[in-house]
PDB file of C-alpha atoms in Angstrom:
ATOM      1  CA  UNK F   1      92.583  25.968  13.787  1.00  0.00           C
ATOM      2  CA  UNK F   2      93.289  22.072  13.761  1.00  0.00           C
ATOM      3  CA  UNK F   3      94.303  22.535  17.807  1.00  0.00           C
ATOM      4  CA  UNK F   4      89.807  22.985  17.730  1.00  0.00           C
ATOM      5  CA  UNK F   5      89.171  20.575  15.053  1.00  0.00           C
ATOM      6  CA  UNK F   6      91.384  18.332  17.034  1.00  0.00           C
ATOM      7  CA  UNK F   7      89.152  18.778  20.398  1.00  0.00           C
ATOM      8  CA  UNK F   8      86.190  18.863  18.512  1.00  0.00           C
ATOM      9  CA  UNK F   9      86.619  15.568  17.500  1.00  0.00           C
ATOM     10  CA  UNK F  10      88.535  14.654  20.684  1.00  0.00           C
ATOM     11  CA  UNK F  11      85.105  15.844  22.904  1.00  0.00           C
ATOM     12  CA  UNK F  12      82.924  13.962  20.378  1.00  0.00           C
ATOM     13  CA  UNK F  13      85.038  10.868  20.907  1.00  0.00           C
ATOM     14  CA  UNK F  14      84.895  10.889  24.454  1.00  0.00           C
ATOM     15  CA  UNK F  15      80.584  11.172  24.869  1.00  0.00           C
ATOM     16  CA  UNK F  16      80.314   8.608  22.469  1.00  0.00           C
ATOM     17  CA  UNK F  17      82.590   6.535  24.466  1.00  0.00           C
ATOM     18  CA  UNK F  18      81.104   7.252  27.588  1.00  0.00           C
ATOM     19  CA  UNK F  19      77.894   6.739  25.603  1.00  0.00           C
ATOM     20  CA  UNK F  20      79.734   3.454  24.624  1.00  0.00           C
ATOM     21  CA  UNK F  21      80.998   2.591  27.138  1.00  0.00           C
ATOM     22  CA  UNK F  22      84.769   2.280  25.826  1.00  0.00           C
ATOM     23  CA  UNK F  23      83.361   0.179  23.541  1.00  0.00           C
ATOM     24  CA  UNK F  24      85.506  -0.074  19.753  1.00  0.00           C
ATOM     25  CA  UNK F  25      82.909   1.239  17.772  1.00  0.00           C
ATOM     26  CA  UNK F  26      83.511   4.222  19.324  1.00  0.00           C
ATOM     27  CA  UNK F  27      85.861   5.943  17.390  1.00  0.00           C
ATOM     28  CA  UNK F  28      83.844   4.755  13.889  1.00  0.00           C
ATOM     29  CA  UNK F  29      80.577   6.866  15.847  1.00  0.00           C
ATOM     30  CA  UNK F  30      82.629   9.532  16.321  1.00  0.00           C
ATOM     31  CA  UNK F  31      84.233   9.427  13.186  1.00  0.00           C
ATOM     32  CA  UNK F  32      80.256   9.156  11.016  1.00  0.00           C
ATOM     33  CA  UNK F  33      78.571  12.090  13.798  1.00  0.00           C
ATOM     34  CA  UNK F  34      82.333  14.749  12.402  1.00  0.00           C
ATOM     35  CA  UNK F  35      81.956  14.122   9.095  1.00  0.00           C
ATOM     36  CA  UNK F  36      78.187  14.456   9.055  1.00  0.00           C
ATOM     37  CA  UNK F  37      78.765  17.562  10.392  1.00  0.00           C
ATOM     38  CA  UNK F  38      80.912  18.123   7.614  1.00  0.00           C
ATOM     39  CA  UNK F  39      78.225  18.000   5.250  1.00  0.00           C
ATOM     40  CA  UNK F  40      76.186  20.054   7.211  1.00  0.00           C
ATOM     41  CA  UNK F  41      78.462  22.758   7.108  1.00  0.00           C
ATOM     42  CA  UNK F  42      79.679  21.898   3.134  1.00  0.00           C
ATOM     43  CA  UNK F  43      75.579  22.094   2.403  1.00  0.00           C
ATOM     44  CA  UNK F  44      75.357  25.019   4.368  1.00  0.00           C
ATOM     45  CA  UNK F  45      78.185  27.450   2.309  1.00  0.00           C
ATOM     46  CA  UNK F  46      77.090  25.759  -1.515  1.00  0.00           C
ATOM     47  CA  UNK F  47      74.101  27.382  -0.360  1.00  0.00           C
ATOM     48  CA  UNK F  48      74.555  30.469   0.720  1.00  0.00           C
ATOM     49  CA  UNK F  49      76.355  30.908  -2.151  1.00  0.00           C
ATOM     50  CA  UNK F  50      74.222  29.597  -4.973  1.00  0.00           C
ATOM     51  CA  UNK F  51      71.392  31.799  -3.653  1.00  0.00           C
ATOM     52  CA  UNK F  52      72.917  34.987  -2.098  1.00  0.00           C
ATOM     53  CA  UNK F  53      76.759  34.842  -4.600  1.00  0.00           C
ATOM     54  CA  UNK F  54      74.509  33.055  -7.134  1.00  0.00           C
ATOM     55  CA  UNK F  55      78.344  31.263  -7.536  1.00  0.00           C
ATOM     56  CA  UNK F  56      77.553  27.097  -8.187  1.00  0.00           C
ATOM     57  CA  UNK F  57      79.851  24.817  -5.684  1.00  0.00           C
ATOM     58  CA  UNK F  58      77.706  22.375  -5.230  1.00  0.00           C
ATOM     59  CA  UNK F  59      80.691  19.589  -6.037  1.00  0.00           C
ATOM     60  CA  UNK F  60      79.410  16.092  -5.460  1.00  0.00           C
ATOM     61  CA  UNK F  61      77.386  16.312  -9.442  1.00  0.00           C
ATOM     62  CA  UNK F  62      80.750  15.893 -10.729  1.00  0.00           C
ATOM     63  CA  UNK F  63      80.817  12.699  -8.265  1.00  0.00           C
ATOM     64  CA  UNK F  64      77.085  11.537  -9.925  1.00  0.00           C
ATOM     65  CA  UNK F  65      77.803   8.165 -11.518  1.00  0.00           C
ATOM     66  CA  UNK F  66      74.505   6.628 -12.836  1.00  0.00           C
ATOM     67  CA  UNK F  67      73.706   5.614  -9.214  1.00  0.00           C
ATOM     68  CA  UNK F  68      71.929   6.770  -6.423  1.00  0.00           C
ATOM     69  CA  UNK F  69      73.104   4.975  -3.554  1.00  0.00           C
ATOM     70  CA  UNK F  70      76.284   4.418  -4.952  1.00  0.00           C
ATOM     71  CA  UNK F  71      76.986   8.300  -5.373  1.00  0.00           C
ATOM     72  CA  UNK F  72      76.174   8.903  -2.036  1.00  0.00           C
ATOM     73  CA  UNK F  73      78.230   6.240  -0.407  1.00  0.00           C
ATOM     74  CA  UNK F  74      81.375   8.086  -2.631  1.00  0.00           C
ATOM     75  CA  UNK F  75      79.658  11.470  -1.708  1.00  0.00           C
ATOM     76  CA  UNK F  76      80.202  10.780   2.196  1.00  0.00           C
ATOM     77  CA  UNK F  77      83.548   8.760   2.022  1.00  0.00           C
ATOM     78  CA  UNK F  78      84.529  12.507   0.561  1.00  0.00           C
ATOM     79  CA  UNK F  79      84.222  13.151   4.187  1.00  0.00           C
ATOM     80  CA  UNK F  80      84.904  10.457   5.788  1.00  0.00           C
ATOM     81  CA  UNK F  81      88.209   8.881   4.751  1.00  0.00           C
ATOM     82  CA  UNK F  82      90.048  12.668   5.150  1.00  0.00           C
ATOM     83  CA  UNK F  83      88.956  13.043   8.730  1.00  0.00           C
ATOM     84  CA  UNK F  84      89.883   8.827   9.323  1.00  0.00           C
ATOM     85  CA  UNK F  85      93.601  10.013   7.835  1.00  0.00           C
ATOM     86  CA  UNK F  86      93.623  13.234   9.681  1.00  0.00           C
ATOM     87  CA  UNK F  87      91.939  11.520  13.271  1.00  0.00           C
ATOM     88  CA  UNK F  88      92.453   7.670  13.581  1.00  0.00           C
ATOM     89  CA  UNK F  89      95.507   6.765  10.525  1.00  0.00           C
ATOM     90  CA  UNK F  90      98.585   5.250  12.390  1.00  0.00           C
ATOM     91  CA  UNK F  91      96.644   5.099  16.087  1.00  0.00           C
ATOM     92  CA  UNK F  92      96.458   8.907  15.862  1.00  0.00           C
ATOM     93  CA  UNK F  93      93.443   8.953  17.770  1.00  0.00           C
ATOM     94  CA  UNK F  94      95.628   7.949  21.308  1.00  0.00           C
ATOM     95  CA  UNK F  95      98.342  10.545  20.547  1.00  0.00           C
ATOM     96  CA  UNK F  96      94.915  12.493  20.282  1.00  0.00           C
ATOM     97  CA  UNK F  97      93.180  11.171  23.241  1.00  0.00           C
ATOM     98  CA  UNK F  98      96.918  11.806  25.241  1.00  0.00           C
ATOM     99  CA  UNK F  99      97.346  15.788  24.211  1.00  0.00           C
ATOM    100  CA  UNK F 100      93.072  16.614  24.519  1.00  0.00           C
ATOM    101  CA  UNK F 101      91.433  14.520  27.170  1.00  0.00           C
ATOM    102  CA  UNK F 102      92.150  16.308  30.261  1.00  0.00           C
ATOM    103  CA  UNK F 103      91.833  20.137  28.956  1.00  0.00           C
ATOM    104  CA  UNK F 104      88.959  19.400  26.940  1.00  0.00           C
ATOM    105  CA  UNK F 105      85.203  19.864  27.203  1.00  0.00           C
ATOM    106  CA  UNK F 106      82.742  17.270  26.930  1.00  0.00           C
ATOM    107  CA  UNK F 107      79.674  19.313  25.510  1.00  0.00           C
ATOM    108  CA  UNK F 108      81.931  21.274  22.403  1.00  0.00           C
ATOM    109  CA  UNK F 109      81.126  18.581  19.542  1.00  0.00           C
ATOM    110  CA  UNK F 110      78.432  18.342  20.865  1.00  0.00           C
ATOM    111  CA  UNK F 111      77.673  22.213  20.694  1.00  0.00           C
ATOM    112  CA  UNK F 112      79.634  22.676  17.006  1.00  0.00           C
ATOM    113  CA  UNK F 113      77.205  19.551  16.195  1.00  0.00           C
ATOM    114  CA  UNK F 114      73.874  22.184  17.078  1.00  0.00           C
ATOM    115  CA  UNK F 115      75.047  24.559  15.950  1.00  0.00           C
ATOM    116  CA  UNK F 116      75.511  23.525  12.891  1.00  0.00           C
ATOM    117  CA  UNK F 117      72.355  22.335  12.483  1.00  0.00           C
ATOM    118  CA  UNK F 118      70.588  25.111  13.511  1.00  0.00           C
ATOM    119  CA  UNK F 119      72.447  27.607  11.626  1.00  0.00           C
ATOM    120  CA  UNK F 120      70.964  25.423   8.242  1.00  0.00           C
ATOM    121  CA  UNK F 121      68.044  25.314  10.000  1.00  0.00           C
ATOM    122  CA  UNK F 122      67.841  28.597  10.706  1.00  0.00           C
ATOM    123  CA  UNK F 123      68.747  29.856   6.809  1.00  0.00           C
ATOM    124  CA  UNK F 124      66.170  27.329   5.213  1.00  0.00           C
ATOM    125  CA  UNK F 125      63.509  29.176   7.119  1.00  0.00           C
ATOM    126  CA  UNK F 126      64.899  32.364   6.442  1.00  0.00           C
ATOM    127  CA  UNK F 127      63.989  31.768   2.110  1.00  0.00           C
ATOM    128  CA  UNK F 128      60.940  30.161   2.704  1.00  0.00           C
ATOM    129  CA  UNK F 129      60.261  33.043   4.631  1.00  0.00           C
ATOM    130  CA  UNK F 130      61.923  35.146   2.547  1.00  0.00           C
ATOM    131  CA  UNK F 131      61.768  33.935  -0.761  1.00  0.00           C
ATOM    132  CA  UNK F 132      62.008  37.618  -2.284  1.00  0.00           C
ATOM    133  CA  UNK F 133      65.418  38.100  -0.824  1.00  0.00           C
ATOM    134  CA  UNK F 134      67.062  35.048  -2.003  1.00  0.00           C
ATOM    135  CA  UNK F 135      65.707  35.506  -5.466  1.00  0.00           C
ATOM    136  CA  UNK F 136      63.577  32.521  -5.344  1.00  0.00           C
ATOM    137  CA  UNK F 137      60.347  34.402  -5.976  1.00  0.00           C
ATOM    138  CA  UNK F 138      59.732  34.161 -10.268  1.00  0.00           C
ATOM    139  CA  UNK F 139      59.005  36.989 -11.654  1.00  0.00           C
ATOM    140  CA  UNK F 140      56.193  36.061 -14.401  1.00  0.00           C
TER     141      UNK F 140
END
């Protein structure tokens, strides 16, 4: 599973670095994109668990610090820092690029991002269209 995650990140990095002309900021931009994907997937998992199963998995409310912008920053860092330590720390990105660059599809990361976003949009659309099924209608 981790190998697939590495391949997704390498494909994102290659696509971004190609667009940025091998700029050093490609590492940070690819980390931001994969962190955004992780936030979308976490949001979808929390949303599904609340609407279908009635289980409250929203752990980010524990990090509310009284300031909206500080809370957003801390929430983003919760997803960004693990990706940094997993993918970039100690020049691991160079090892990953050497390992997966030759046998990697450049569209894997973009497809993963689009798939995650489309699934979330479809689920929200279904919530709007069929609120009775998800128990979102007030029965008064």
